[in-house]
């Protein structure tokens, strides 16, 4: 037991204090200024906020989203910034469309330095209750969308960075290569890419897959010393539209979960972290070449618990949730008593 406590404390120390970004715009702006970033899912949420932050730092953006109206709204928010922005209505589950978009970005911007594979969907169902088509829908967007985006943009990013190489000397194999421009692949996994949850098997599978895919990619890029790297992002509950656009079926009632409006309401209650701040943390993580980035106290705490209890984290988290529910009425009662006394 003591070993578990020590391990938990050690893991928590890696994440404490649970603060937001400590960086000012000027700290990472040079990393992005006069570069070109491609963003999927840019019509709302973190994708939109990424576009706004990048524009403020002087980074040109190529925006894509499946929703044309929302995409246009994001693009309108960039008017006035000294950057070039282009938009493409895109279904990230369509490999040929993603490749065509990447080619268009090169044609329109002349180079590309970053791809933010941000588009994603949520789906709730038991494994038994999910159809193959429903499982494929989630994987096609959340995982294959990331794969297609990475495959389409990686060679273009590597070439853009290579053309900026300032040290072409071949003297000494271990001599570090110098590049004037940066290149980075940023893939969005999830808190659910760290731990699995009942009724979210497809979503869990897609986000675990993104994690493994990105971690392998990062190692390959490091070996190649090509000036390009990769970061895996694990957001917790971010205030976006993902709950309102999520799909699901009634099979979740078999494991005690809500459906319909109740499910959406419960889901939205978990989305507390500001999307703009989340986007800024993502940009900071890429600019400082972090291997992975946890966003929100929920992601950090769950990650710590999983590290300490790799085989039984689900039971530990369930116990914590039950305890929290028991304490909540007491806290509410105390607040009500204080209000009554004050009045």
GROMACS .gro file of C-alpha atoms in nm:
model
  343
    1UNK     CA    1   0.000   0.000   0.000
    2UNK     CA    2   0.285   0.238   0.088
    3UNK     CA    3   0.444   0.171  -0.250
    4UNK     CA    4   0.118   0.260  -0.422
    5UNK     CA    5   0.091   0.586  -0.231
    6UNK     CA    6   0.451   0.673  -0.312
    7UNK     CA    7   0.397   0.596  -0.679
    8UNK     CA    8   0.080   0.804  -0.686
    9UNK     CA    9   0.257   1.098  -0.524
   10UNK     CA   10   0.542   1.072  -0.774
   11UNK     CA   11   0.303   1.064  -1.067
   12UNK     CA   12   0.102   1.357  -0.936
   13UNK     CA   13   0.418   1.562  -0.886
   14UNK     CA   14   0.477   1.536  -1.261
   15UNK     CA   15   0.154   1.723  -1.320
   16UNK     CA   16   0.120   1.958  -1.022
   17UNK     CA   17   0.032   2.236  -0.990
   18UNK     CA   18  -0.276   2.177  -1.203
   19UNK     CA   19  -0.234   2.512  -1.371
   20UNK     CA   20  -0.308   2.641  -1.718
   21UNK     CA   21  -0.052   2.778  -1.958
   22UNK     CA   22   0.242   2.963  -1.807
   23UNK     CA   23   0.354   3.102  -2.139
   24UNK     CA   24   0.284   3.439  -2.292
   25UNK     CA   25   0.222   3.487  -2.664
   26UNK     CA   26   0.575   3.611  -2.727
   27UNK     CA   27   0.726   3.296  -2.577
   28UNK     CA   28   0.610   3.063  -2.856
   29UNK     CA   29   0.502   3.305  -3.130
   30UNK     CA   30   0.838   3.277  -3.316
   31UNK     CA   31   0.781   2.902  -3.349
   32UNK     CA   32   0.465   2.964  -3.554
   33UNK     CA   33   0.517   3.305  -3.717
   34UNK     CA   34   0.530   3.296  -4.098
   35UNK     CA   35   0.469   2.921  -4.095
   36UNK     CA   36   0.164   2.737  -4.235
   37UNK     CA   37  -0.070   2.523  -4.024
   38UNK     CA   38  -0.343   2.289  -4.149
   39UNK     CA   39  -0.629   2.217  -3.908
   40UNK     CA   40  -0.910   1.962  -3.932
   41UNK     CA   41  -1.231   2.017  -3.739
   42UNK     CA   42  -1.169   2.393  -3.756
   43UNK     CA   43  -1.537   2.484  -3.764
   44UNK     CA   44  -1.580   2.489  -3.386
   45UNK     CA   45  -1.430   2.401  -3.050
   46UNK     CA   46  -1.056   2.355  -3.018
   47UNK     CA   47  -1.006   2.365  -3.396
   48UNK     CA   48  -1.154   2.714  -3.417
   49UNK     CA   49  -0.953   2.833  -3.116
   50UNK     CA   50  -0.633   2.690  -3.263
   51UNK     CA   51  -0.695   2.892  -3.579
   52UNK     CA   52  -0.751   3.213  -3.384
   53UNK     CA   53  -0.440   3.173  -3.168
   54UNK     CA   54  -0.226   3.088  -3.470
   55UNK     CA   55  -0.355   3.387  -3.665
   56UNK     CA   56  -0.270   3.615  -3.374
   57UNK     CA   57   0.086   3.484  -3.384
   58UNK     CA   58   0.120   3.545  -3.757
   59UNK     CA   59   0.081   3.184  -3.871
   60UNK     CA   60  -0.100   3.122  -4.199
   61UNK     CA   61  -0.378   2.864  -4.175
   62UNK     CA   62  -0.550   2.610  -4.397
   63UNK     CA   63  -0.882   2.526  -4.234
   64UNK     CA   64  -1.107   2.228  -4.296
   65UNK     CA   65  -1.433   2.101  -4.151
   66UNK     CA   66  -1.727   1.894  -4.266
   67UNK     CA   67  -1.967   2.178  -4.171
   68UNK     CA   68  -1.940   2.454  -4.433
   69UNK     CA   69  -2.133   2.712  -4.231
   70UNK     CA   70  -1.926   2.672  -3.917
   71UNK     CA   71  -1.606   2.671  -4.121
   72UNK     CA   72  -1.703   3.004  -4.279
   73UNK     CA   73  -1.773   3.145  -3.934
   74UNK     CA   74  -1.425   3.050  -3.815
   75UNK     CA   75  -1.267   3.202  -4.123
   76UNK     CA   76  -1.459   3.527  -4.065
   77UNK     CA   77  -1.306   3.553  -3.718
   78UNK     CA   78  -0.960   3.571  -3.877
   79UNK     CA   79  -1.032   3.882  -4.082
   80UNK     CA   80  -0.793   4.161  -3.987
   81UNK     CA   81  -0.495   3.944  -3.905
   82UNK     CA   82  -0.192   3.972  -4.130
   83UNK     CA   83  -0.214   3.612  -4.249
   84UNK     CA   84  -0.349   3.406  -4.536
   85UNK     CA   85  -0.635   3.167  -4.454
   86UNK     CA   86  -0.793   2.913  -4.684
   87UNK     CA   87  -1.093   2.687  -4.624
   88UNK     CA   88  -1.197   2.343  -4.748
   89UNK     CA   89  -1.513   2.151  -4.668
   90UNK     CA   90  -1.372   1.810  -4.582
   91UNK     CA   91  -1.475   1.466  -4.461
   92UNK     CA   92  -1.159   1.335  -4.291
   93UNK     CA   93  -1.275   0.975  -4.336
   94UNK     CA   94  -1.229   1.017  -4.713
   95UNK     CA   95  -0.864   0.940  -4.786
   96UNK     CA   96  -0.865   1.080  -5.139
   97UNK     CA   97  -1.030   1.402  -5.020
   98UNK     CA   98  -0.771   1.448  -4.746
   99UNK     CA   99  -0.488   1.391  -4.994
  100UNK     CA  100  -0.643   1.641  -5.236
  101UNK     CA  101  -0.673   1.894  -4.955
  102UNK     CA  102  -0.305   1.851  -4.864
  103UNK     CA  103  -0.206   1.906  -5.227
  104UNK     CA  104  -0.424   2.218  -5.243
  105UNK     CA  105  -0.266   2.355  -4.925
  106UNK     CA  106   0.076   2.328  -5.090
  107UNK     CA  107  -0.055   2.491  -5.406
  108UNK     CA  108  -0.222   2.777  -5.218
  109UNK     CA  109   0.041   2.840  -4.948
  110UNK     CA  110   0.361   2.715  -5.107
  111UNK     CA  111   0.455   2.513  -4.799
  112UNK     CA  112   0.306   2.352  -4.490
  113UNK     CA  113   0.465   2.312  -4.146
  114UNK     CA  114   0.198   2.177  -3.912
  115UNK     CA  115  -0.102   1.948  -3.928
  116UNK     CA  116  -0.346   1.949  -3.638
  117UNK     CA  117  -0.552   1.630  -3.674
  118UNK     CA  118  -0.831   1.756  -3.452
  119UNK     CA  119  -1.159   1.638  -3.608
  120UNK     CA  120  -1.342   1.376  -3.403
  121UNK     CA  121  -1.677   1.230  -3.299
  122UNK     CA  122  -1.818   1.047  -2.997
  123UNK     CA  123  -2.033   0.736  -2.984
  124UNK     CA  124  -2.183   0.548  -2.689
  125UNK     CA  125  -2.296   0.187  -2.700
  126UNK     CA  126  -2.219  -0.147  -2.545
  127UNK     CA  127  -1.997  -0.367  -2.758
  128UNK     CA  128  -2.280  -0.615  -2.797
  129UNK     CA  129  -2.526  -0.343  -2.894
  130UNK     CA  130  -2.306  -0.166  -3.151
  131UNK     CA  131  -2.334  -0.248  -3.518
  132UNK     CA  132  -2.024  -0.295  -3.729
  133UNK     CA  133  -2.127   0.013  -3.927
  134UNK     CA  134  -2.140   0.224  -3.610
  135UNK     CA  135  -1.798   0.104  -3.499
  136UNK     CA  136  -1.657   0.177  -3.845
  137UNK     CA  137  -1.806   0.528  -3.839
  138UNK     CA  138  -1.612   0.614  -3.523
  139UNK     CA  139  -1.287   0.453  -3.635
  140UNK     CA  140  -1.308   0.606  -3.984
  141UNK     CA  141  -1.317   0.958  -3.841
  142UNK     CA  142  -1.124   0.938  -3.514
  143UNK     CA  143  -0.847   0.701  -3.619
  144UNK     CA  144  -0.833   0.678  -3.997
  145UNK     CA  145  -0.890   1.053  -4.023
  146UNK     CA  146  -0.571   1.100  -3.819
  147UNK     CA  147  -0.387   0.843  -4.029
  148UNK     CA  148  -0.499   1.002  -4.356
  149UNK     CA  149  -0.405   1.350  -4.233
  150UNK     CA  150  -0.065   1.234  -4.115
  151UNK     CA  151   0.011   1.036  -4.431
  152UNK     CA  152  -0.098   1.318  -4.661
  153UNK     CA  153   0.086   1.599  -4.485
  154UNK     CA  154   0.397   1.433  -4.340
  155UNK     CA  155   0.601   1.422  -4.664
  156UNK     CA  156   0.498   1.778  -4.746
  157UNK     CA  157   0.596   1.900  -4.400
  158UNK     CA  158   0.928   1.716  -4.412
  159UNK     CA  159   1.005   1.868  -4.751
  160UNK     CA  160   0.908   2.220  -4.637
  161UNK     CA  161   1.139   2.191  -4.339
  162UNK     CA  162   1.419   2.032  -4.541
  163UNK     CA  163   1.418   2.325  -4.783
  164UNK     CA  164   1.490   2.555  -4.488
  165UNK     CA  165   1.798   2.358  -4.380
  166UNK     CA  166   2.083   2.596  -4.308
  167UNK     CA  167   2.355   2.342  -4.235
  168UNK     CA  168   2.409   2.099  -4.521
  169UNK     CA  169   2.755   1.990  -4.416
  170UNK     CA  170   2.814   1.616  -4.422
  171UNK     CA  171   3.113   1.635  -4.187
  172UNK     CA  172   3.040   1.410  -3.892
  173UNK     CA  173   2.732   1.194  -3.889
  174UNK     CA  174   2.636   1.305  -3.539
  175UNK     CA  175   2.641   1.673  -3.624
  176UNK     CA  176   2.288   1.806  -3.562
  177UNK     CA  177   2.102   1.935  -3.863
  178UNK     CA  178   1.988   2.297  -3.849
  179UNK     CA  179   1.658   2.415  -3.992
  180UNK     CA  180   1.517   2.767  -4.015
  181UNK     CA  181   1.160   2.640  -4.011
  182UNK     CA  182   0.971   2.402  -3.785
  183UNK     CA  183   0.757   2.099  -3.860
  184UNK     CA  184   0.515   1.915  -3.632
  185UNK     CA  185   0.232   1.661  -3.640
  186UNK     CA  186  -0.025   1.720  -3.364
  187UNK     CA  187  -0.274   1.437  -3.315
  188UNK     CA  188  -0.568   1.465  -3.077
  189UNK     CA  189  -0.629   1.156  -2.866
  190UNK     CA  190  -0.830   1.187  -2.544
  191UNK     CA  191  -0.855   1.119  -2.175
  192UNK     CA  192  -1.019   0.802  -2.310
  193UNK     CA  193  -0.693   0.723  -2.484
  194UNK     CA  194  -0.541   0.675  -2.137
  195UNK     CA  195  -0.815   0.467  -1.973
  196UNK     CA  196  -1.113   0.273  -2.103
  197UNK     CA  197  -1.473   0.338  -2.002
  198UNK     CA  198  -1.785   0.121  -2.031
  199UNK     CA  199  -2.017   0.211  -2.321
  200UNK     CA  200  -1.738   0.390  -2.511
  201UNK     CA  201  -1.551   0.094  -2.657
  202UNK     CA  202  -1.534   0.233  -3.012
  203UNK     CA  203  -1.429   0.578  -2.891
  204UNK     CA  204  -1.172   0.421  -2.656
  205UNK     CA  205  -1.036   0.203  -2.935
  206UNK     CA  206  -0.999   0.498  -3.173
  207UNK     CA  207  -0.824   0.718  -2.918
  208UNK     CA  208  -0.593   0.441  -2.792
  209UNK     CA  209  -0.506   0.378  -3.158
  210UNK     CA  210  -0.423   0.746  -3.211
  211UNK     CA  211  -0.196   0.733  -2.908
  212UNK     CA  212  -0.002   0.429  -3.028
  213UNK     CA  213   0.018   0.560  -3.383
  214UNK     CA  214   0.152   0.899  -3.273
  215UNK     CA  215   0.401   0.764  -3.020
  216UNK     CA  216   0.548   0.534  -3.286
  217UNK     CA  217   0.558   0.820  -3.536
  218UNK     CA  218   0.745   1.043  -3.291
  219UNK     CA  219   1.014   0.778  -3.241
  220UNK     CA  220   1.059   0.731  -3.615
  221UNK     CA  221   1.093   1.107  -3.673
  222UNK     CA  222   1.348   1.138  -3.393
  223UNK     CA  223   1.561   0.864  -3.552
  224UNK     CA  224   1.541   1.034  -3.891
  225UNK     CA  225   1.652   1.372  -3.747
  226UNK     CA  226   1.446   1.544  -4.015
  227UNK     CA  227   1.342   1.851  -3.814
  228UNK     CA  228   0.985   1.724  -3.776
  229UNK     CA  229   0.832   1.583  -3.459
  230UNK     CA  230   0.493   1.464  -3.327
  231UNK     CA  231   0.288   1.523  -3.015
  232UNK     CA  232  -0.010   1.328  -2.885
  233UNK     CA  233  -0.276   1.536  -2.707
  234UNK     CA  234  -0.498   1.393  -2.432
  235UNK     CA  235  -0.774   1.642  -2.349
  236UNK     CA  236  -1.015   1.583  -2.063
  237UNK     CA  237  -1.358   1.746  -2.067
  238UNK     CA  238  -1.328   2.044  -2.302
  239UNK     CA  239  -1.621   2.278  -2.368
  240UNK     CA  240  -1.697   2.188  -2.729
  241UNK     CA  241  -1.996   2.065  -2.931
  242UNK     CA  242  -1.887   1.701  -2.920
  243UNK     CA  243  -2.161   1.600  -2.676
  244UNK     CA  244  -2.435   1.760  -2.887
  245UNK     CA  245  -2.316   1.585  -3.203
  246UNK     CA  246  -2.246   1.248  -3.038
  247UNK     CA  247  -2.430   0.934  -3.146
  248UNK     CA  248  -2.544   0.641  -2.935
  249UNK     CA  249  -2.807   0.374  -2.887
  250UNK     CA  250  -3.026   0.234  -2.611
  251UNK     CA  251  -2.793  -0.056  -2.534
  252UNK     CA  252  -2.609   0.165  -2.283
  253UNK     CA  253  -2.900   0.123  -2.041
  254UNK     CA  254  -2.774  -0.234  -1.990
  255UNK     CA  255  -2.472  -0.086  -1.810
  256UNK     CA  256  -2.662   0.182  -1.622
  257UNK     CA  257  -2.601   0.471  -1.862
  258UNK     CA  258  -2.848   0.736  -1.980
  259UNK     CA  259  -2.970   0.783  -2.337
  260UNK     CA  260  -3.112   1.073  -2.534
  261UNK     CA  261  -3.130   1.419  -2.379
  262UNK     CA  262  -3.024   1.287  -2.038
  263UNK     CA  263  -2.707   1.145  -2.190
  264UNK     CA  264  -2.626   1.472  -2.365
  265UNK     CA  265  -2.689   1.667  -2.045
  266UNK     CA  266  -2.466   1.434  -1.842
  267UNK     CA  267  -2.195   1.447  -2.108
  268UNK     CA  268  -2.200   1.827  -2.120
  269UNK     CA  269  -2.160   1.846  -1.742
  270UNK     CA  270  -1.819   1.684  -1.783
  271UNK     CA  271  -1.705   1.943  -2.039
  272UNK     CA  272  -1.571   2.220  -1.817
  273UNK     CA  273  -1.231   2.323  -1.955
  274UNK     CA  274  -1.222   2.632  -2.176
  275UNK     CA  275  -1.157   2.545  -2.542
  276UNK     CA  276  -0.946   2.855  -2.601
  277UNK     CA  277  -0.716   2.771  -2.312
  278UNK     CA  278  -0.699   2.409  -2.429
  279UNK     CA  279  -0.592   2.523  -2.776
  280UNK     CA  280  -0.322   2.742  -2.627
  281UNK     CA  281  -0.186   2.450  -2.423
  282UNK     CA  282  -0.176   2.238  -2.739
  283UNK     CA  283   0.025   2.504  -2.919
  284UNK     CA  284   0.259   2.532  -2.625
  285UNK     CA  285   0.308   2.153  -2.620
  286UNK     CA  286   0.401   2.142  -2.988
  287UNK     CA  287   0.631   2.445  -2.967
  288UNK     CA  288   0.819   2.289  -2.674
  289UNK     CA  289   0.821   1.946  -2.843
  290UNK     CA  290   0.637   1.756  -2.570
  291UNK     CA  291   0.582   1.388  -2.641
  292UNK     CA  292   0.231   1.406  -2.501
  293UNK     CA  293   0.012   1.668  -2.343
  294UNK     CA  294  -0.259   1.622  -2.080
  295UNK     CA  295  -0.524   1.894  -2.069
  296UNK     CA  296  -0.739   1.946  -1.761
  297UNK     CA  297  -0.726   1.819  -1.406
  298UNK     CA  298  -0.947   1.524  -1.497
  299UNK     CA  299  -0.697   1.397  -1.754
  300UNK     CA  300  -0.405   1.450  -1.515
  301UNK     CA  301  -0.571   1.275  -1.222
  302UNK     CA  302  -0.694   0.982  -1.431
  303UNK     CA  303  -0.348   0.944  -1.583
  304UNK     CA  304  -0.193   0.934  -1.234
  305UNK     CA  305  -0.443   0.674  -1.112
  306UNK     CA  306  -0.385   0.459  -1.420
  307UNK     CA  307  -0.009   0.467  -1.365
  308UNK     CA  308  -0.045   0.347  -1.006
  309UNK     CA  309  -0.328   0.099  -1.062
  310UNK     CA  310  -0.278  -0.022  -1.421
  311UNK     CA  311  -0.497  -0.330  -1.374
  312UNK     CA  312  -0.758  -0.195  -1.135
  313UNK     CA  313  -0.787   0.175  -1.221
  314UNK     CA  314  -1.152   0.130  -1.324
  315UNK     CA  315  -1.249   0.013  -0.977
  316UNK     CA  316  -1.046   0.291  -0.812
  317UNK     CA  317  -1.208   0.556  -1.031
  318UNK     CA  318  -1.553   0.409  -0.964
  319UNK     CA  319  -1.488   0.423  -0.590
  320UNK     CA  320  -1.377   0.785  -0.618
  321UNK     CA  321  -1.690   0.870  -0.817
  322UNK     CA  322  -1.916   0.703  -0.561
  323UNK     CA  323  -1.741   0.887  -0.278
  324UNK     CA  324  -1.777   1.216  -0.462
  325UNK     CA  325  -2.151   1.158  -0.505
  326UNK     CA  326  -2.190   1.084  -0.136
  327UNK     CA  327  -2.001   1.398  -0.037
  328UNK     CA  328  -2.183   1.623  -0.281
  329UNK     CA  329  -2.515   1.632  -0.088
  330UNK     CA  330  -2.320   1.715   0.229
  331UNK     CA  331  -2.138   2.003   0.060
  332UNK     CA  332  -2.465   2.131  -0.084
  333UNK     CA  333  -2.630   2.106   0.259
  334UNK     CA  334  -2.348   2.302   0.422
  335UNK     CA  335  -2.372   2.579   0.161
  336UNK     CA  336  -2.749   2.600   0.208
  337UNK     CA  337  -2.707   2.622   0.586
  338UNK     CA  338  -2.454   2.903   0.550
  339UNK     CA  339  -2.688   3.090   0.316
  340UNK     CA  340  -2.976   3.054   0.561
  341UNK     CA  341  -2.762   3.179   0.850
  342UNK     CA  342  -2.638   3.476   0.649
  343UNK     CA  343  -2.991   3.581   0.556
   0.00000   0.00000   0.00000
